[in-house]
PDB file of C-alpha atoms in Angstrom:
ATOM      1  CA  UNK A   1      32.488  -1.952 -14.480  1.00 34.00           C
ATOM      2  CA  UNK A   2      35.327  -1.119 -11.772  1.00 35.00           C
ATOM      3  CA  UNK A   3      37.436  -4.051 -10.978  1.00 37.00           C
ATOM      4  CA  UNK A   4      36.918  -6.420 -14.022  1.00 36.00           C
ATOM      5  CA  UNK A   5      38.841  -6.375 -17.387  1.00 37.00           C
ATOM      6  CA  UNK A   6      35.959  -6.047 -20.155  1.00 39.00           C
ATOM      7  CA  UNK A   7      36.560  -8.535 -23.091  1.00 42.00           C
ATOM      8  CA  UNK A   8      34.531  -8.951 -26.135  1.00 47.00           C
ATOM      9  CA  UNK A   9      32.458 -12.092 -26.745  1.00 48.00           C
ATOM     10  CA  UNK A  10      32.100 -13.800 -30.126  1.00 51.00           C
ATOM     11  CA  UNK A  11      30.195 -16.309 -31.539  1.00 60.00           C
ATOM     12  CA  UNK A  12      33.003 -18.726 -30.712  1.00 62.00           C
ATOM     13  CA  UNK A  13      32.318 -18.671 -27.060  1.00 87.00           C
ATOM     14  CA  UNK A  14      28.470 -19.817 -27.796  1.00 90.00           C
ATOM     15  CA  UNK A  15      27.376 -23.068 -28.100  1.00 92.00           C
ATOM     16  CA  UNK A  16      24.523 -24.922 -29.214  1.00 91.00           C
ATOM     17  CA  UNK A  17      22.874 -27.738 -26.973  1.00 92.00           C
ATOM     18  CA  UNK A  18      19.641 -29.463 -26.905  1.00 94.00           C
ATOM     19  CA  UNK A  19      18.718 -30.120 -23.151  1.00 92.00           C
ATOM     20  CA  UNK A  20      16.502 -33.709 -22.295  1.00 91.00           C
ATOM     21  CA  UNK A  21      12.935 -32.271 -20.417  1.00 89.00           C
ATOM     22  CA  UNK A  22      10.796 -35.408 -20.323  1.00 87.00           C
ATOM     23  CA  UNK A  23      10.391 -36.415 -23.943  1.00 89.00           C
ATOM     24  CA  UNK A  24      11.344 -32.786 -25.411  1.00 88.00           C
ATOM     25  CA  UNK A  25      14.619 -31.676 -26.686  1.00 92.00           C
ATOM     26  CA  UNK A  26      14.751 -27.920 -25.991  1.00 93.00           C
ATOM     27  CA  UNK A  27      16.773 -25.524 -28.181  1.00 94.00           C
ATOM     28  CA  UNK A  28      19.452 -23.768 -26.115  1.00 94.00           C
ATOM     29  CA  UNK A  29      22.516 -21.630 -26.606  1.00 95.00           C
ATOM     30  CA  UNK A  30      25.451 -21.664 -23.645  1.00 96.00           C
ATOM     31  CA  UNK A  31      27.695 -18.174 -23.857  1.00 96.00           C
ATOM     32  CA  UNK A  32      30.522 -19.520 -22.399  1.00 95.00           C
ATOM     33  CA  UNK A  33      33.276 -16.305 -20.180  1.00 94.00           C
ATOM     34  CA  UNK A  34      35.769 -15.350 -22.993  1.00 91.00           C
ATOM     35  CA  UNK A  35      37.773 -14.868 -19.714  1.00 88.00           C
ATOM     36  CA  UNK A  36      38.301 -15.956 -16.143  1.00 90.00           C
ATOM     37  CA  UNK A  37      34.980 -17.549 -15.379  1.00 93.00           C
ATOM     38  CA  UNK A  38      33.050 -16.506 -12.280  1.00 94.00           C
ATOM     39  CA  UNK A  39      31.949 -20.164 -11.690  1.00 95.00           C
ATOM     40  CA  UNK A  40      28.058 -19.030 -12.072  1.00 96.00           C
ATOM     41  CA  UNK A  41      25.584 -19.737 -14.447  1.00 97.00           C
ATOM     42  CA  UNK A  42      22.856 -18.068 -15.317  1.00 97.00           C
ATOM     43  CA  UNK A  43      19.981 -18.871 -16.725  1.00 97.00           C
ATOM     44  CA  UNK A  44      17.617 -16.352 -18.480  1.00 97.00           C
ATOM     45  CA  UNK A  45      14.063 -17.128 -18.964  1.00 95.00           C
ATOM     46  CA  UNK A  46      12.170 -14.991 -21.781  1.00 90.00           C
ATOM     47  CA  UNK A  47       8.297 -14.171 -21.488  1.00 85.00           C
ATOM     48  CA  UNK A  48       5.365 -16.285 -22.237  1.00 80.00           C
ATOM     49  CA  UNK A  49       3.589 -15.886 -25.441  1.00 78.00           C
ATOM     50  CA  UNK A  50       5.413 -18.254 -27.405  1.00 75.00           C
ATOM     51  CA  UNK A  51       8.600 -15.790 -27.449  1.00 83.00           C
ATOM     52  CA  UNK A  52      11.769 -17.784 -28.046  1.00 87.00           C
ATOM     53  CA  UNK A  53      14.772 -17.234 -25.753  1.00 88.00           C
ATOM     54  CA  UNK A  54      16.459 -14.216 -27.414  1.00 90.00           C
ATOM     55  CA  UNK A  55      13.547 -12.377 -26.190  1.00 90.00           C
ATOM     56  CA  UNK A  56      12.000  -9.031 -27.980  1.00 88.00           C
ATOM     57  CA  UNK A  57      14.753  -7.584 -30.335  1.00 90.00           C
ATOM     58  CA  UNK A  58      17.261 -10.465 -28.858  1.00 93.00           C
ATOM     59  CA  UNK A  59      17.601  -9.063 -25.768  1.00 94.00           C
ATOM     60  CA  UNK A  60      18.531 -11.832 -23.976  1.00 95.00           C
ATOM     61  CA  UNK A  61      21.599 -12.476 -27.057  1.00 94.00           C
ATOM     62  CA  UNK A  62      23.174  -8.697 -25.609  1.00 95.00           C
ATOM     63  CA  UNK A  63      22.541  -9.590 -22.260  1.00 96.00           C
ATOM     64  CA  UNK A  64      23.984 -12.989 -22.432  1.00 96.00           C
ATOM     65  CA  UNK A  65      27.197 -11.517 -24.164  1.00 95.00           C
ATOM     66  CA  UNK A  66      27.678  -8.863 -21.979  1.00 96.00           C
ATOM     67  CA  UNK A  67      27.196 -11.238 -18.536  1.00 97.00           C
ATOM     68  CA  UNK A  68      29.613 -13.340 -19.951  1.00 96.00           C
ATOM     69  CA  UNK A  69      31.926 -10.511 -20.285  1.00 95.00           C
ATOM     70  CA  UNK A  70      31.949 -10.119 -16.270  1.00 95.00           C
ATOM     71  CA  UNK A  71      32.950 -14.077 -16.348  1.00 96.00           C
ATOM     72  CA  UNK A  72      29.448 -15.979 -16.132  1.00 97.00           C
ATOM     73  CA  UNK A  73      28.061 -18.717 -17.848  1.00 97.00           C
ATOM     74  CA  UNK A  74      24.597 -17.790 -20.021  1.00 97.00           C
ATOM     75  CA  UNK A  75      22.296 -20.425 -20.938  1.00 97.00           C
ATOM     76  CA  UNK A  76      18.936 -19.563 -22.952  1.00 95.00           C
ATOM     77  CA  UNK A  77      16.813 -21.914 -24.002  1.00 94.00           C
ATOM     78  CA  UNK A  78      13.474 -22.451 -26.123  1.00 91.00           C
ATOM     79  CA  UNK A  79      10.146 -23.373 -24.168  1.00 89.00           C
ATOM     80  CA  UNK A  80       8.200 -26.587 -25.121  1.00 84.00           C
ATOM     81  CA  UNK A  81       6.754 -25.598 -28.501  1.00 85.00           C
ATOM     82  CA  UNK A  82       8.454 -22.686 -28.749  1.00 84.00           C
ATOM     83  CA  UNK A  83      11.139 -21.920 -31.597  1.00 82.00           C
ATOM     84  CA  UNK A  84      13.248 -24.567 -32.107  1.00 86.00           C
ATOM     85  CA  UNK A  85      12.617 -26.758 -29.132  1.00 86.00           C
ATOM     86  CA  UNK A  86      10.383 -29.815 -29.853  1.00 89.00           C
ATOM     87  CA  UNK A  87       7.070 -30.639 -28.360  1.00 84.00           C
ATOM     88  CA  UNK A  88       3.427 -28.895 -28.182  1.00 78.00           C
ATOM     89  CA  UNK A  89       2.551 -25.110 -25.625  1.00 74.00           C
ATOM     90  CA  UNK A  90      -1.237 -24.366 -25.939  1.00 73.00           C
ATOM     91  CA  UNK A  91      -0.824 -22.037 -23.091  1.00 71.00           C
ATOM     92  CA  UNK A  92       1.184 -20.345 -20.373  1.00 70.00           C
ATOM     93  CA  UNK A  93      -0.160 -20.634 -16.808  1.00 67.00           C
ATOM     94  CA  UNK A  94       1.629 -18.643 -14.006  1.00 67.00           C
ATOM     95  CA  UNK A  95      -0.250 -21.872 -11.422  1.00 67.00           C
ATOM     96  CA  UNK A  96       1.599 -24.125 -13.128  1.00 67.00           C
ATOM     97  CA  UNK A  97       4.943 -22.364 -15.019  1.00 73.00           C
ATOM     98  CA  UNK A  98       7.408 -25.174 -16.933  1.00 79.00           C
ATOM     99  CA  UNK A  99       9.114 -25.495 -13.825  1.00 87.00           C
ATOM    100  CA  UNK A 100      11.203 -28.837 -15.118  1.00 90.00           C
ATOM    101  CA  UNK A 101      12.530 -27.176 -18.025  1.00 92.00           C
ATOM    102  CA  UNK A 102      14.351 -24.367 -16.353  1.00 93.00           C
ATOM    103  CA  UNK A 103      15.386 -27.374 -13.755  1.00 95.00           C
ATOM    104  CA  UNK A 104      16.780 -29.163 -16.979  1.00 94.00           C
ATOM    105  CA  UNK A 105      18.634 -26.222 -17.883  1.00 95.00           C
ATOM    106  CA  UNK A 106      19.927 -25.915 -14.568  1.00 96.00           C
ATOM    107  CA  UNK A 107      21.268 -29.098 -14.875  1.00 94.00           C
ATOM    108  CA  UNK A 108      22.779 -28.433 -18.168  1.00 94.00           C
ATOM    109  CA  UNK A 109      24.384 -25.436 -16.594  1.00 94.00           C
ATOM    110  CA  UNK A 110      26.211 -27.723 -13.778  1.00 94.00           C
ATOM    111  CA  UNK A 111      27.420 -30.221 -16.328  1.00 92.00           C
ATOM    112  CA  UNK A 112      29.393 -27.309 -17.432  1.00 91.00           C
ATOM    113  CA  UNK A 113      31.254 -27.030 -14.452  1.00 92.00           C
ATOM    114  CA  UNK A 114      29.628 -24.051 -12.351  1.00 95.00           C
ATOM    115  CA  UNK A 115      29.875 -23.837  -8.805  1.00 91.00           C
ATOM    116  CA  UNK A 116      26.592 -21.773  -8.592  1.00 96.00           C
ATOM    117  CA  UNK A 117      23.001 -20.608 -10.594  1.00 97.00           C
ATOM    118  CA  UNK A 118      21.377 -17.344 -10.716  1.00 97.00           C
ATOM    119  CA  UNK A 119      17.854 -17.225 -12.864  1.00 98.00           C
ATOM    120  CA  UNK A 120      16.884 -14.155 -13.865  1.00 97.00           C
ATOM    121  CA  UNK A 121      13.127 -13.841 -15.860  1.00 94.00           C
ATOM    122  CA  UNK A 122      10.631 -11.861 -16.974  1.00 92.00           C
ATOM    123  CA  UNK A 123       6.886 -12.295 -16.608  1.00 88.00           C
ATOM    124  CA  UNK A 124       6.098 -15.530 -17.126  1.00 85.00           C
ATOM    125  CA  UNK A 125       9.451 -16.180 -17.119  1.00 90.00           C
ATOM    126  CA  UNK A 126       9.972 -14.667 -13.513  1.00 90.00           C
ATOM    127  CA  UNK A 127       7.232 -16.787 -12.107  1.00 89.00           C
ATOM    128  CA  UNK A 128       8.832 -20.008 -13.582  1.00 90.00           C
ATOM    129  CA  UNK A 129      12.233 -18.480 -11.655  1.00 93.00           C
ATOM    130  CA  UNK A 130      10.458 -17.943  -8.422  1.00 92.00           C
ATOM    131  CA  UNK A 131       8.866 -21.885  -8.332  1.00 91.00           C
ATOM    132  CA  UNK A 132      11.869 -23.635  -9.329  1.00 93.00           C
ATOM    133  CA  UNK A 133      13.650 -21.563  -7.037  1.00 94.00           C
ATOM    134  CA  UNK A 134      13.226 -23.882  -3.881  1.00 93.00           C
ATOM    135  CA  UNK A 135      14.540 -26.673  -6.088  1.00 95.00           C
ATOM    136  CA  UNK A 136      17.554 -25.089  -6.688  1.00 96.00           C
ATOM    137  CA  UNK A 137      20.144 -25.960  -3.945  1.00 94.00           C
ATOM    138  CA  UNK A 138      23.089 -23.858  -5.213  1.00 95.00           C
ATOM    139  CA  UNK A 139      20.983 -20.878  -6.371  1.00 97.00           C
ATOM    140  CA  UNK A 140      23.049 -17.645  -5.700  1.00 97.00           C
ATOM    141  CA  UNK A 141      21.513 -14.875  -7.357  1.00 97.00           C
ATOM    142  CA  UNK A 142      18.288 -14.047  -8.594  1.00 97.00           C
ATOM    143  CA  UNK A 143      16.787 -10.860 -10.732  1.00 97.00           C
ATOM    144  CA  UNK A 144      12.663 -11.152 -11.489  1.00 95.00           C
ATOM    145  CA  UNK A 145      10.648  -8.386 -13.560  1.00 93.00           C
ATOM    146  CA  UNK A 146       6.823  -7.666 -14.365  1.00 90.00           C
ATOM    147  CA  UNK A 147       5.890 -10.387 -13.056  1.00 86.00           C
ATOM    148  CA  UNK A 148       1.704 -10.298 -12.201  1.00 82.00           C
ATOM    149  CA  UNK A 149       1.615 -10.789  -8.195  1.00 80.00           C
ATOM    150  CA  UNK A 150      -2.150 -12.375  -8.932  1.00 73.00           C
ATOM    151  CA  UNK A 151      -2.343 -16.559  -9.985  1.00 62.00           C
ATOM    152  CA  UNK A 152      -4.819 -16.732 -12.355  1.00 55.00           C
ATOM    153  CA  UNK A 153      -5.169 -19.527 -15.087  1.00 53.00           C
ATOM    154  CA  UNK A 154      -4.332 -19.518 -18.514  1.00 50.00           C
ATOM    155  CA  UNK A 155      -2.100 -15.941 -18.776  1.00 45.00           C
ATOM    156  CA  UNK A 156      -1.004 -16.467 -22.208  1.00 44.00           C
ATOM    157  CA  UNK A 157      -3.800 -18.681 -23.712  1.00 41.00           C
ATOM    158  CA  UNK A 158      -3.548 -19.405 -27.050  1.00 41.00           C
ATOM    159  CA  UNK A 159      -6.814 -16.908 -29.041  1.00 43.00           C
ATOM    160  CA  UNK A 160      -6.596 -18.243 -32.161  1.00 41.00           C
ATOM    161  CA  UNK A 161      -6.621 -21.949 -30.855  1.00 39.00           C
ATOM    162  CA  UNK A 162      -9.628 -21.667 -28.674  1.00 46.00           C
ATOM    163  CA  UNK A 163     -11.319 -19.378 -31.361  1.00 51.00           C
ATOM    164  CA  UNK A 164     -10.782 -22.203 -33.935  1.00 46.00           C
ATOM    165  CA  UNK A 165     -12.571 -24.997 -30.690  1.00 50.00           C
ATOM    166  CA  UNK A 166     -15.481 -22.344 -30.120  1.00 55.00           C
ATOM    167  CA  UNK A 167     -16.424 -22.686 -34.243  1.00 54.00           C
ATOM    168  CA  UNK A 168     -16.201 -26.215 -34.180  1.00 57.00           C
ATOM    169  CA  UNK A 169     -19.578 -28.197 -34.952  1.00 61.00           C
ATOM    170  CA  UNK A 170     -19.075 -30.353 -32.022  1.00 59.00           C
ATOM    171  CA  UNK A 171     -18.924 -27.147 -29.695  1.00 58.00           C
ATOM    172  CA  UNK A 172     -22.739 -25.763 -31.110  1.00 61.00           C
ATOM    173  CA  UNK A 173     -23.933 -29.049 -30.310  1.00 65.00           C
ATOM    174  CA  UNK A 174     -22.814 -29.762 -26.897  1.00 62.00           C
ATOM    175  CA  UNK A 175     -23.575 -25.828 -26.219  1.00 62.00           C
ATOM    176  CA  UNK A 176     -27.699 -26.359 -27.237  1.00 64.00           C
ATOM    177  CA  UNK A 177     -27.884 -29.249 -25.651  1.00 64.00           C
ATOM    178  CA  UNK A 178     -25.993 -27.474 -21.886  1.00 61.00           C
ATOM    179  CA  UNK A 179     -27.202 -23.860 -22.518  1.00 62.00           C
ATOM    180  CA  UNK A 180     -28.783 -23.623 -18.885  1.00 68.00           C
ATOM    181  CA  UNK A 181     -25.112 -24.993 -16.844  1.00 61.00           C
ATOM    182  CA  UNK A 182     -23.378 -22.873 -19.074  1.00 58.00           C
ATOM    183  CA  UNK A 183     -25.441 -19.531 -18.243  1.00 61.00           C
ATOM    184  CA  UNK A 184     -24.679 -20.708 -14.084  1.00 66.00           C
ATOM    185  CA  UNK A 185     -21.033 -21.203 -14.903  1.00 61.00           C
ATOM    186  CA  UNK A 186     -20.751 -17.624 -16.746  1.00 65.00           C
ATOM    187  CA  UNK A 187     -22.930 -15.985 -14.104  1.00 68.00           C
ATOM    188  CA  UNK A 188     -21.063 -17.308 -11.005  1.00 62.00           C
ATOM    189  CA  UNK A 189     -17.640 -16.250 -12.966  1.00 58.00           C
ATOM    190  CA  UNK A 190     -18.996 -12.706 -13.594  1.00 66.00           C
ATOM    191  CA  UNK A 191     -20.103 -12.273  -9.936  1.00 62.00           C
ATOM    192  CA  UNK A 192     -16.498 -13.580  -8.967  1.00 57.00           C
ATOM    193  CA  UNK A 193     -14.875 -11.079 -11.115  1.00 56.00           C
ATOM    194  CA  UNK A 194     -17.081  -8.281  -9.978  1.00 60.00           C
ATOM    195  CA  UNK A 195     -16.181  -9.256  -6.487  1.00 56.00           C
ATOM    196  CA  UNK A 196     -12.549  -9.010  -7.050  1.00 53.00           C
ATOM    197  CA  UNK A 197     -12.885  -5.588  -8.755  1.00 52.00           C
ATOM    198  CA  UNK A 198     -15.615  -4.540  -5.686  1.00 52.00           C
ATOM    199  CA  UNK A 199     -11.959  -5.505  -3.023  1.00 48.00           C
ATOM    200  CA  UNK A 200      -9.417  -3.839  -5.438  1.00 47.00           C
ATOM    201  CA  UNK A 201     -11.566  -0.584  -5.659  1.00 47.00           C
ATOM    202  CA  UNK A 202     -11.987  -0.013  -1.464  1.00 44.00           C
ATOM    203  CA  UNK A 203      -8.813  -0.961  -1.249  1.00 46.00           C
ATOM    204  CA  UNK A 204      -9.311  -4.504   0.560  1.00 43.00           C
ATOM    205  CA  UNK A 205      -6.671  -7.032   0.443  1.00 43.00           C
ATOM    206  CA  UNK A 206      -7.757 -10.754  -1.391  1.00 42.00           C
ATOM    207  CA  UNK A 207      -6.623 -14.181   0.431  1.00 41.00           C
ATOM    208  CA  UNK A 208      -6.941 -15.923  -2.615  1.00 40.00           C
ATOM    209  CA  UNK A 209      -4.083 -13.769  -4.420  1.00 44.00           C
ATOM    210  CA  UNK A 210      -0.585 -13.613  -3.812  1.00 56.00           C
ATOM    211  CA  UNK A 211       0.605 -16.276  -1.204  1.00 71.00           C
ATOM    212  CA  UNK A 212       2.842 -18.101  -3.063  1.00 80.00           C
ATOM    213  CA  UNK A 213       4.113 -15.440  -4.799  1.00 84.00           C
ATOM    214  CA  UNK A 214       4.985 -13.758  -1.621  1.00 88.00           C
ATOM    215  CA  UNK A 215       6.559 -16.818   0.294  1.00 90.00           C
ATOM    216  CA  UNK A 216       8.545 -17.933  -3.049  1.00 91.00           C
ATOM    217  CA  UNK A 217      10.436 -14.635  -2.779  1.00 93.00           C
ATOM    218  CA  UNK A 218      10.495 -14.348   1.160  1.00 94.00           C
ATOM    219  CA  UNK A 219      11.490 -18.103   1.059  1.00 94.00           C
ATOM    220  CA  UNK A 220      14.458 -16.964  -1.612  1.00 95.00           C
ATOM    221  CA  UNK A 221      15.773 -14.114   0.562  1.00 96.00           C
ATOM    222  CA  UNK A 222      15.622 -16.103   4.053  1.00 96.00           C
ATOM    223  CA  UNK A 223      17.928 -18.294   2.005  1.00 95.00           C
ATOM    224  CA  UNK A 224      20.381 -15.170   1.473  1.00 96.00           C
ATOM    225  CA  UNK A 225      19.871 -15.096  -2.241  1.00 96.00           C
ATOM    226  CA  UNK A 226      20.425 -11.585  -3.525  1.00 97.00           C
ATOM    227  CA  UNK A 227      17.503 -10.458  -5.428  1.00 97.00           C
ATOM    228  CA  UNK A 228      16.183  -7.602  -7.404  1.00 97.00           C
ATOM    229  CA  UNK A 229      12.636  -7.169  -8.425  1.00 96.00           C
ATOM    230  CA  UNK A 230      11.145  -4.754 -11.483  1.00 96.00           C
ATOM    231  CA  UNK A 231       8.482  -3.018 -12.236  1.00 95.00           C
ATOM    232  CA  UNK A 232       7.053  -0.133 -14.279  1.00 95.00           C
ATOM    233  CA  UNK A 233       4.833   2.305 -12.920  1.00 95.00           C
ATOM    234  CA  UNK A 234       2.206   2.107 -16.408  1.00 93.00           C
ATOM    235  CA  UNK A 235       2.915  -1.672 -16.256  1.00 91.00           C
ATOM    236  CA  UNK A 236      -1.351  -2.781 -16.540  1.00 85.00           C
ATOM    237  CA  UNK A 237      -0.625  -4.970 -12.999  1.00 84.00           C
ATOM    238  CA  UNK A 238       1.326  -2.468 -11.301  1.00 90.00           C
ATOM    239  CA  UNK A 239      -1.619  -1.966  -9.103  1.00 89.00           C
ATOM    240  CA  UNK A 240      -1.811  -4.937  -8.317  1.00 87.00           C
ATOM    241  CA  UNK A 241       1.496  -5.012  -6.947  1.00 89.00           C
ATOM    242  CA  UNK A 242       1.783  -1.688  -5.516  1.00 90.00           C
ATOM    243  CA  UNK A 243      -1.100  -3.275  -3.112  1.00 88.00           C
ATOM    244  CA  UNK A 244       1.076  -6.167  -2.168  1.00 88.00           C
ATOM    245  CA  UNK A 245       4.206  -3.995  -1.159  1.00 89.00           C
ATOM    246  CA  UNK A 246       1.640  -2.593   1.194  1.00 87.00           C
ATOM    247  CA  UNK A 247       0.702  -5.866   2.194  1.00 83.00           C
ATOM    248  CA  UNK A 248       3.127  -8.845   2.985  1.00 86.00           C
ATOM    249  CA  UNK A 249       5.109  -8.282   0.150  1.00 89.00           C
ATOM    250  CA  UNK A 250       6.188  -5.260   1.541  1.00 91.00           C
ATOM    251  CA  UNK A 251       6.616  -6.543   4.923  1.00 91.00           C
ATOM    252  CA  UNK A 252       9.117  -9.290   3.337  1.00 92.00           C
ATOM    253  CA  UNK A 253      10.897  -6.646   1.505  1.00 93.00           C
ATOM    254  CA  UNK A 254      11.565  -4.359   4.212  1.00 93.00           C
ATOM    255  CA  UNK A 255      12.667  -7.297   6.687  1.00 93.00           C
ATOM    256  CA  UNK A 256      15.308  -8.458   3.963  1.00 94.00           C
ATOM    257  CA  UNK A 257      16.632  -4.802   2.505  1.00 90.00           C
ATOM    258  CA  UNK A 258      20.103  -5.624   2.995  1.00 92.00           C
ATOM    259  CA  UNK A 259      19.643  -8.109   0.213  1.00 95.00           C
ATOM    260  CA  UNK A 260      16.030  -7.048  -1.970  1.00 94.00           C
ATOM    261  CA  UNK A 261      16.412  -4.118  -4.228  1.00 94.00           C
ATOM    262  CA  UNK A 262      13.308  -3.206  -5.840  1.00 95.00           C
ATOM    263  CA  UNK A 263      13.821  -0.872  -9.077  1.00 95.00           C
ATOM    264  CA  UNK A 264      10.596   0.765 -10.360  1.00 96.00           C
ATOM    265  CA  UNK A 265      10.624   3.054 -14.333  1.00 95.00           C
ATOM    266  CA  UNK A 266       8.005   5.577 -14.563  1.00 95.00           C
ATOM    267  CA  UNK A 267       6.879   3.851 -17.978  1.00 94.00           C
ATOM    268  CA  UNK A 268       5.351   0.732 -19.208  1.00 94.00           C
ATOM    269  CA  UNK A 269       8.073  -2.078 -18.802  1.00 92.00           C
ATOM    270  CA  UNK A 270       5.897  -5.133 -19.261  1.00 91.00           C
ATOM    271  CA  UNK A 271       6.570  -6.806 -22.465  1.00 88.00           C
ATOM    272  CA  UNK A 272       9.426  -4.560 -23.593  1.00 90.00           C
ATOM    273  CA  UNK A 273       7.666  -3.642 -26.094  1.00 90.00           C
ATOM    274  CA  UNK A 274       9.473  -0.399 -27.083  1.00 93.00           C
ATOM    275  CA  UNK A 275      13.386   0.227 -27.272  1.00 95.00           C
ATOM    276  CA  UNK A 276      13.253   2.522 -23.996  1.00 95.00           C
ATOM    277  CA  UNK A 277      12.183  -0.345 -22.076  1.00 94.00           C
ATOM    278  CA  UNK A 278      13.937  -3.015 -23.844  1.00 94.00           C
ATOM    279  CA  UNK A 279      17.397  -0.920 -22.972  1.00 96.00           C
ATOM    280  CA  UNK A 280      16.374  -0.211 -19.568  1.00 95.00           C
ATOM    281  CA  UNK A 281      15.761  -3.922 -18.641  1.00 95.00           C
ATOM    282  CA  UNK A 282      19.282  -4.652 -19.957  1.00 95.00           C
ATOM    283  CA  UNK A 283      20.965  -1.822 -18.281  1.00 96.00           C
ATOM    284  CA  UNK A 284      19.176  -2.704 -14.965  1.00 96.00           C
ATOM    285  CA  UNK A 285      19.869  -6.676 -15.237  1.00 96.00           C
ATOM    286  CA  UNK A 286      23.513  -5.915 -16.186  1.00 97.00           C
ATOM    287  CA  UNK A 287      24.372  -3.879 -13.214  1.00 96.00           C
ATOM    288  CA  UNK A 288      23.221  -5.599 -10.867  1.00 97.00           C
ATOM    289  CA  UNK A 289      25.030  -9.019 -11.905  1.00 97.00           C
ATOM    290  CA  UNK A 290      27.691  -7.389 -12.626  1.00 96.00           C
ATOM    291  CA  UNK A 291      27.839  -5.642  -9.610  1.00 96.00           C
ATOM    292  CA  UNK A 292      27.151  -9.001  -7.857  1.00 95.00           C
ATOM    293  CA  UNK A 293      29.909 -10.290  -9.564  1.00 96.00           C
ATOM    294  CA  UNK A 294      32.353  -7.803  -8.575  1.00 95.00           C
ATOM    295  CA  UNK A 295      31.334  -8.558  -4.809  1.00 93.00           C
ATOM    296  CA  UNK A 296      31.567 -12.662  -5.566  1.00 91.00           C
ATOM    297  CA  UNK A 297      35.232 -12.207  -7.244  1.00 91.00           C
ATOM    298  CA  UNK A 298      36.238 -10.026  -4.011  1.00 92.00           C
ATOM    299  CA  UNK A 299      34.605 -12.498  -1.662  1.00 87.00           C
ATOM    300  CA  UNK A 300      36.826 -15.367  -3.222  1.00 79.00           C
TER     301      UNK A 300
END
């Protein structure tokens, strides 16, 4: 990176903490600049799923290390009920992300002594970025990816847990005894679903998807806060989101170019779930922070 003197980080510049959210302790690590420090923190929020915050093939530990090369502070923490963090996670809803978790590690951030916060997430983890965005006065810098433009319930429901309720005795008993409400309840879902597929195929746009989505980011970048948004092309919601960049997302992107950069791969990216993707999110995050922080060091 042009500009800024590249220095090693070692397991002597990371720290373990356990953050206060409600009545969980959450697991986190804090990789402190081996260097001059930036005066930024960022925070980096791992996918849903019950995946702990090194992310697939501890991503998020290279990442961390190499931010805190260009003189940020990392912080990655544990979900409720996931890895080491205390407390129970039957599911992960993009309506309702654990928005006062990544506001506790905010928090543990400041108490650090940084002047600034940048989130950066993926999936799930993008969508808990986006809500907790607005409750983020000093947010500075922001980098989302594969995140699903849609809310819908339960994205990460727990199969095994609600296989485990459905064989239950008390489950067969209740069902006999409410077979005919159930059958209404499964037929007016199916028609909804059908409905929804009926719009996507003609190519009509749905009120009920995307709002908040859409004015999260739009409310982000009226605010000035650099962003950059990713996506792969084989990513199973891409459509989705291809229709929203010709919708209002688009619209809000186009308005704010000077400060949205929108970086699309030709493969699957969602879930890094091979090393071509996994290396390409890192590549992609790391540039652009570190090009931020180039700009923020010559802006001081």
């Amino acid at each position: 990176m042009r500009g800024v003197q590249v220095t090693a980080v070692s397991t002597s510049q990371e720290e373990i903490l356990w953050i206060e959210s409600g009545s969980q302790q959450l697991f986190a690590i804090h990789t402190a600049p081996p260097g001059d420090p930036l005066g930024i923190g960022i925070v980096l929020l791992s996918g849903g799923g019950w995946i702990p915050s090194t992310q697939r093939n501890r991503m998020y530990v290279e990442l961390a290390r190499r931010l805190a090369e260009c003189g940020y502070d990392v912080l990655r923490f544990d979900y409720r009920g996931v890895g080491e963090s205390t407390g129970e996670t039957r599911m992960f809803d993009l309506m309702t992300p654990h928005t006062s978790e990544v506001l506790a590690a905010v928090d543990a951030l400041r108490s650090r002594g940084v002047a600034g916060i940048g989130l950066v997430g993926t999936c799930y983890g993008g969508r808990m970025a986006l809500h907790a965005a607005g409750s983020v006065a000093d947010l500075r810098v922001m980098a989302i990816s594969c995140i699903p433009v849609e809310d819908y319930p339960g994205a990460s429901e727990g199969i095994l847990w609600h296989g485990r309720q459905a064989m239950s005795r008390d489950v067969w008993r209740r069902l006999r005894k409410k077979w005919p409400k159930y059958v209404r309840v499964i037929r007016k879902k199916l028609k909804s679903v059908a409905r929804r597929f009926a719009r996507r195929a003609v190519g009509t746009s749905d009120a009920n998807t995307r709002p908040e989505y859409v004015r999260q980011i739009a409310s982000a970048l009226e605010r000035g806060v650099p962003m950059v948004i990713m996506h792969g092309r084989k990513d199973n919601h891409f459509p989705q989101f291809e229709a929203a960049l010709q919708a209002g997302l688009g619209e809000v992107l186009r308005q704010h170019g000077d400060l949205a950069k929108l970086e699309l791969w030709d493969g699957e990216l969602h879930g890094e779930r091979t090393l071509a993707a996994q290396r390409y999110t890192i590549e992609q995050l790391y540039s652009f922070l570190a090009d931020w922080a180039v700009q923020a060091r010559a802006r001081s």
